[in-house]
Each structure stands twice: as C-alpha cells, then as structure tokens.
Amino acid sequence: MTDSTTVLGQERAAVADACRRLGAEGLLIGTAGNVSLRAGERVAITATGAVLAELTADQVTVVDLDGNVVGGAFEPTSELDLHLGVHRRYGVGAVVHTHAPMATALSCVLDELPCIHYQLLTLGGSVRVAPYATFGTPELAESVLAALEGRSAALMANHGAVTRAPTLGKAVEHALLLEWACGVYHRAAALGPPRILDEQQQLAVIEAAIARSYGTTHPVSPEQESNR
C-alpha cells in the first residue's frame, strides 16, 4: 500500500471534509452513507465502518475503476459497486450517498418526488425513486443507475438518497438541495395536495435562468454605479 499523502492525498482530504460538512448539516448519521471523488482512473472513497461526521483523510480508501484497493489501510464502503457504476456510466467527478432524514422518509412513501419548486430543475426535474434492493448488492447499484438517467439525484426506496456531479462541492450542494426539496414537499403535503410545475412552466424557468445567468453574480453596470 502507498501512503495517503502520495495516493490522491488531496482528494482523500476533500472527501473527509465533505463528509464532515454533510454530518454537520444533519445528512449523515454514524457510519451510514458514503462519498467518492474520482481523479483519472482512481477513486477516493469512504472506508466501511467509518464515522463519517468525524472522518479523517486516512479513513478514505483509494480504488481503481475495477474496485481494487490501491491506497489506504481500510476496506472501501459496501456501496462500492454503486459508486463505481455511477462513475463509469456517467463519467462524473463525485458521488454522494446519504441517509438524510427527510429524503429517506419520502423514499418510503413516494415513487417519485415531483417538481414542486423550480430549484429542482438543478437536479434535472422530478427525482425518481429507485426500487428497493439490499444495500451493497449489484441489484441496488443497477436500480440507482437507472433512476439517475438524465438526473443528478435519485431517492433509494426505504434507504436514502444519492447525488452525482462533476465536482465534489457540487455533489454536496445537490444533496443539500434534495434534502431541502424533500422537506418542502413534506410540509406542503401536510397542508394539501402540492401543486406541480408542468412542462411549460419548467421550460419557462430554464429559459429565464439562461437569459439572466441565474445563480451567478453580476457586476453593477456603469450606469447604475454613476447613480449611486
């Protein structure tokens, strides 16, 4: 085995940082959940049995895309097949799997989280719920891979949630957004049947976001500056 400082040392530290943030945000509990970050043909991924809210870089394992351990002292997470499947099929940079409470609750009752707020379009729109399968199995991995088609997030029936993104920071943000959206749905459904954005409304949001570069900062124009 090669020392963590020479095998994806920065990536392992980043995975540990992400886990601690997710734990602080209440999306992880104990050893439940896992995070991975790809660098070329290798993947830094959380070790099995590690307490994620307290994770350190030396508790992050490095594997190749076939799942062979090439760095670190611990076995990788039991959801290794799921992570590697997402990395191979979608070519993403990072995958986050949580047992976030609101996402997990909705995964027990919904077949799909509908697009009740335009911010869900960041994840691709409605969020599918992958059918239940035992954790760590190829069946679960395939189920989730299918649910992620055209989406950046999926719920896992009676289990949790998974997000994917080009960067680890974005995958974490997706996980936080998904948990927020699940909370909004839960509160709305307690008051009455939630209104769902239809395709035309969703398209209008996309067009407006593109036209206004929504989500990015814009400098004040010279005209506005002169009026101060």
Tab-separated table of C-alpha atoms in Angstrom:
chain	number	residue	atom	x	y	z
A	1	MET	CA	0.000	0.000	0.000
A	2	THR	CA	1.102	3.533	-0.698
A	3	ASP	CA	0.897	6.293	1.894
A	4	SER	CA	-2.164	8.543	1.770
A	5	THR	CA	-0.004	11.588	1.172
A	6	THR	CA	1.129	10.223	-2.190
A	7	VAL	CA	-2.018	8.450	-3.426
A	8	LEU	CA	-4.755	11.049	-4.031
A	9	GLY	CA	-3.833	12.829	-0.807
A	10	GLN	CA	-5.739	15.989	-1.725
A	11	GLU	CA	-8.760	14.040	-2.920
A	12	ARG	CA	-8.879	11.983	0.257
A	13	ALA	CA	-8.756	15.120	2.367
A	14	ALA	CA	-11.546	16.628	0.259
A	15	VAL	CA	-13.742	13.542	0.759
A	16	ALA	CA	-13.172	13.724	4.521
A	17	ASP	CA	-14.050	17.441	4.525
A	18	ALA	CA	-17.241	16.768	2.561
A	19	CYS	CA	-18.310	14.042	4.985
A	20	ARG	CA	-17.795	16.283	7.978
A	21	ARG	CA	-19.850	19.013	6.322
A	22	LEU	CA	-22.664	16.604	5.483
A	23	GLY	CA	-22.594	15.380	9.058
A	24	ALA	CA	-22.765	18.933	10.398
A	25	GLU	CA	-25.754	19.585	8.115
A	26	GLY	CA	-27.563	16.545	9.535
A	27	LEU	CA	-27.484	14.477	6.341
A	28	LEU	CA	-25.294	11.711	7.765
A	29	ILE	CA	-25.570	9.704	10.943
A	30	GLY	CA	-22.974	7.322	12.311
A	31	THR	CA	-21.464	5.107	9.630
A	32	ALA	CA	-24.458	5.377	7.272
A	33	GLY	CA	-23.673	6.930	3.889
A	34	ASN	CA	-20.636	7.208	1.644
A	35	VAL	CA	-18.826	9.714	-0.583
A	36	SER	CA	-16.453	9.307	-3.520
A	37	LEU	CA	-14.281	11.569	-5.663
A	38	ARG	CA	-12.694	10.479	-8.922
A	39	ALA	CA	-9.268	11.532	-10.191
A	40	GLY	CA	-8.422	9.964	-13.530
A	41	GLU	CA	-8.620	6.181	-13.241
A	42	ARG	CA	-8.721	6.187	-9.454
A	43	VAL	CA	-11.433	6.956	-6.938
A	44	ALA	CA	-11.094	8.172	-3.352
A	45	ILE	CA	-13.980	6.687	-1.374
A	46	THR	CA	-15.013	6.443	2.254
A	47	ALA	CA	-13.966	3.345	4.168
A	48	THR	CA	-16.545	0.912	5.501
A	49	GLY	CA	-17.433	1.349	9.152
A	50	ALA	CA	-16.054	4.890	9.471
A	51	VAL	CA	-17.998	7.523	11.420
A	52	LEU	CA	-18.497	9.990	8.617
A	53	ALA	CA	-19.112	13.150	10.641
A	54	GLU	CA	-15.649	12.668	12.168
A	55	LEU	CA	-13.902	11.309	9.090
A	56	THR	CA	-10.194	11.905	8.532
A	57	ALA	CA	-8.245	11.570	5.303
A	58	ASP	CA	-6.610	8.318	6.422
A	59	GLN	CA	-10.099	6.779	6.640
A	60	VAL	CA	-10.588	7.321	2.907
A	61	THR	CA	-9.586	4.459	0.621
A	62	VAL	CA	-8.364	4.680	-2.974
A	63	VAL	CA	-9.528	2.151	-5.564
A	64	ASP	CA	-9.200	1.758	-9.305
A	65	LEU	CA	-12.269	1.594	-11.540
A	66	ASP	CA	-12.369	-2.196	-11.112
A	67	GLY	CA	-12.619	-1.828	-7.340
A	68	ASN	CA	-9.087	-2.912	-6.487
A	69	VAL	CA	-7.680	-1.119	-3.444
A	70	VAL	CA	-4.569	0.849	-4.415
A	71	GLY	CA	-4.248	3.144	-1.414
A	72	GLY	CA	-5.292	3.313	2.208
A	73	ALA	CA	-5.454	0.913	5.143
A	74	PHE	CA	-9.177	0.123	5.173
A	75	GLU	CA	-11.699	-1.723	3.025
A	76	PRO	CA	-13.934	0.582	0.960
A	77	THR	CA	-17.625	1.132	1.629
A	78	SER	CA	-20.099	-1.671	0.970
A	79	GLU	CA	-21.670	0.578	-1.694
A	80	LEU	CA	-18.505	0.473	-3.810
A	81	ASP	CA	-20.353	-1.065	-6.788
A	82	LEU	CA	-22.878	1.763	-6.716
A	83	HIS	CA	-20.228	4.476	-6.727
A	84	LEU	CA	-18.076	2.877	-9.390
A	85	GLY	CA	-21.139	2.224	-11.523
A	86	VAL	CA	-22.084	5.899	-11.433
A	87	HIS	CA	-18.512	6.970	-12.186
A	88	ARG	CA	-18.186	4.573	-15.111
A	89	ARG	CA	-21.600	5.138	-16.686
A	90	TYR	CA	-21.943	8.876	-16.246
A	91	GLY	CA	-18.324	9.999	-16.117
A	92	VAL	CA	-18.945	12.169	-13.074
A	93	GLY	CA	-16.359	13.532	-10.709
A	94	ALA	CA	-18.136	12.810	-7.430
A	95	VAL	CA	-20.940	10.797	-5.852
A	96	VAL	CA	-22.643	11.435	-2.504
A	97	HIS	CA	-24.910	8.895	-0.806
A	98	THR	CA	-26.720	9.872	2.386
A	99	HIS	CA	-29.404	8.608	4.707
A	100	ALA	CA	-30.707	12.167	5.091
A	101	PRO	CA	-33.865	12.034	7.238
A	102	MET	CA	-36.372	13.824	5.012
A	103	ALA	CA	-35.124	12.217	1.792
A	104	THR	CA	-35.196	8.808	3.451
A	105	ALA	CA	-38.711	9.403	4.789
A	106	LEU	CA	-40.067	10.327	1.351
A	107	SER	CA	-38.278	7.350	-0.205
A	108	CYS	CA	-40.524	5.163	1.929
A	109	VAL	CA	-43.777	6.552	0.508
A	110	LEU	CA	-43.183	8.073	-2.949
A	111	ASP	CA	-42.429	6.588	-6.350
A	112	GLU	CA	-41.152	9.988	-7.489
A	113	LEU	CA	-40.534	13.372	-5.916
A	114	PRO	CA	-42.361	15.700	-8.315
A	115	CYS	CA	-41.042	19.060	-9.471
A	116	ILE	CA	-42.768	21.245	-6.890
A	117	HIS	CA	-40.160	24.019	-6.977
A	118	TYR	CA	-38.080	25.344	-9.846
A	119	GLN	CA	-34.822	24.720	-7.982
A	120	LEU	CA	-35.372	21.006	-8.539
A	121	LEU	CA	-34.549	21.690	-12.176
A	122	THR	CA	-30.943	21.954	-10.988
A	123	LEU	CA	-31.192	18.207	-10.370
A	124	GLY	CA	-32.950	17.530	-13.663
A	125	GLY	CA	-36.541	17.997	-12.506
A	126	SER	CA	-38.584	15.348	-10.735
A	127	VAL	CA	-36.496	12.917	-8.700
A	128	ARG	CA	-37.085	9.211	-9.298
A	129	VAL	CA	-37.209	6.667	-6.505
A	130	ALA	CA	-35.103	3.600	-7.291
A	131	PRO	CA	-36.886	0.363	-6.280
A	132	TYR	CA	-35.698	-1.225	-3.058
A	133	ALA	CA	-32.848	-3.712	-3.063
A	134	THR	CA	-30.481	-4.863	-0.315
A	135	PHE	CA	-27.613	-2.478	0.368
A	136	GLY	CA	-24.309	-3.261	-1.279
A	137	THR	CA	-25.814	-5.502	-3.971
A	138	PRO	CA	-25.457	-5.287	-7.753
A	139	GLU	CA	-29.267	-5.102	-7.913
A	140	LEU	CA	-29.264	-1.892	-5.885
A	141	ALA	CA	-26.483	-0.410	-7.989
A	142	GLU	CA	-28.355	-1.096	-11.233
A	143	SER	CA	-31.594	0.236	-9.803
A	144	VAL	CA	-29.986	3.516	-8.804
A	145	LEU	CA	-28.072	3.859	-12.079
A	146	ALA	CA	-31.355	3.637	-13.970
A	147	ALA	CA	-33.002	6.217	-11.684
A	148	LEU	CA	-30.114	8.630	-12.296
A	149	GLU	CA	-30.553	8.613	-16.074
A	150	GLY	CA	-30.882	12.276	-17.052
A	151	ARG	CA	-30.840	13.322	-13.399
A	152	SER	CA	-28.280	14.486	-10.858
A	153	ALA	CA	-30.146	12.910	-7.944
A	154	ALA	CA	-32.240	9.898	-7.036
A	155	LEU	CA	-34.010	8.608	-3.974
A	156	MET	CA	-33.458	4.990	-2.939
A	157	ALA	CA	-36.633	3.297	-1.700
A	158	ASN	CA	-36.605	2.743	2.074
A	159	HIS	CA	-32.916	3.609	2.125
A	160	GLY	CA	-31.741	7.146	1.325
A	161	ALA	CA	-30.541	9.380	-1.468
A	162	VAL	CA	-27.705	9.702	-3.959
A	163	THR	CA	-26.397	12.658	-5.969
A	164	ARG	CA	-23.798	12.958	-8.707
A	165	ALA	CA	-21.905	15.936	-10.116
A	166	PRO	CA	-18.728	16.983	-11.931
A	167	THR	CA	-17.214	18.204	-8.653
A	168	LEU	CA	-17.451	17.094	-5.047
A	169	GLY	CA	-18.611	20.517	-3.922
A	170	LYS	CA	-21.476	20.411	-6.408
A	171	ALA	CA	-22.460	16.859	-5.403
A	172	VAL	CA	-22.662	18.003	-1.772
A	173	GLU	CA	-24.771	21.018	-2.795
A	174	HIS	CA	-27.072	18.690	-4.723
A	175	ALA	CA	-27.508	16.549	-1.606
A	176	LEU	CA	-28.382	19.615	0.456
A	177	LEU	CA	-30.820	20.858	-2.196
A	178	LEU	CA	-32.509	17.470	-2.412
A	179	GLU	CA	-32.997	17.319	1.361
A	180	TRP	CA	-34.432	20.859	1.313
A	181	ALA	CA	-36.839	19.967	-1.507
A	182	CYS	CA	-37.961	16.837	0.338
A	183	GLY	CA	-38.686	18.989	3.367
A	184	VAL	CA	-40.707	21.447	1.287
A	185	TYR	CA	-42.736	18.606	-0.217
A	186	HIS	CA	-43.395	17.105	3.212
A	187	ARG	CA	-44.639	20.409	4.625
A	188	ALA	CA	-46.756	21.183	1.565
A	189	ALA	CA	-48.324	17.719	1.504
A	190	ALA	CA	-49.349	18.149	5.148
A	191	LEU	CA	-51.417	21.178	4.092
A	192	GLY	CA	-52.922	19.733	0.929
A	193	PRO	CA	-52.042	18.214	-2.462
A	194	PRO	CA	-48.897	20.058	-3.638
A	195	ARG	CA	-49.077	21.916	-6.954
A	196	ILE	CA	-46.646	20.515	-9.511
A	197	LEU	CA	-44.844	22.626	-12.104
A	198	ASP	CA	-45.892	21.426	-15.545
A	199	GLU	CA	-43.558	21.093	-18.540
A	200	GLN	CA	-44.348	24.564	-19.886
A	201	GLN	CA	-43.631	26.168	-16.502
A	202	GLN	CA	-40.391	24.238	-16.172
A	203	LEU	CA	-39.282	25.292	-19.662
A	204	ALA	CA	-40.051	28.930	-18.861
A	205	VAL	CA	-37.815	28.691	-15.789
A	206	ILE	CA	-34.971	27.211	-17.826
A	207	GLU	CA	-35.276	29.938	-20.454
A	208	ALA	CA	-35.359	32.666	-17.800
A	209	ALA	CA	-32.348	31.199	-15.997
A	210	ILE	CA	-30.331	31.133	-19.214
A	211	ALA	CA	-31.342	34.661	-20.183
A	212	ARG	CA	-30.493	36.071	-16.761
A	213	SER	CA	-27.470	33.868	-15.971
A	214	TYR	CA	-29.374	32.831	-12.855
A	215	GLY	CA	-27.203	31.649	-9.986
A	216	THR	CA	-24.175	33.793	-10.825
A	217	THR	CA	-23.161	37.203	-9.549
A	218	HIS	CA	-23.196	40.213	-11.895
A	219	PRO	CA	-21.174	43.433	-11.503
A	220	VAL	CA	-23.084	46.666	-11.233
A	221	SER	CA	-23.311	48.393	-14.624
A	222	PRO	CA	-21.526	51.757	-15.139
A	223	GLU	CA	-24.927	53.440	-15.395
A	224	GLN	CA	-26.051	52.028	-12.057
A	225	GLU	CA	-22.704	52.872	-10.488
A	226	SER	CA	-22.976	56.505	-11.592
A	227	ASN	CA	-26.419	56.797	-9.955
A	228	ARG	CA	-25.141	55.889	-6.502
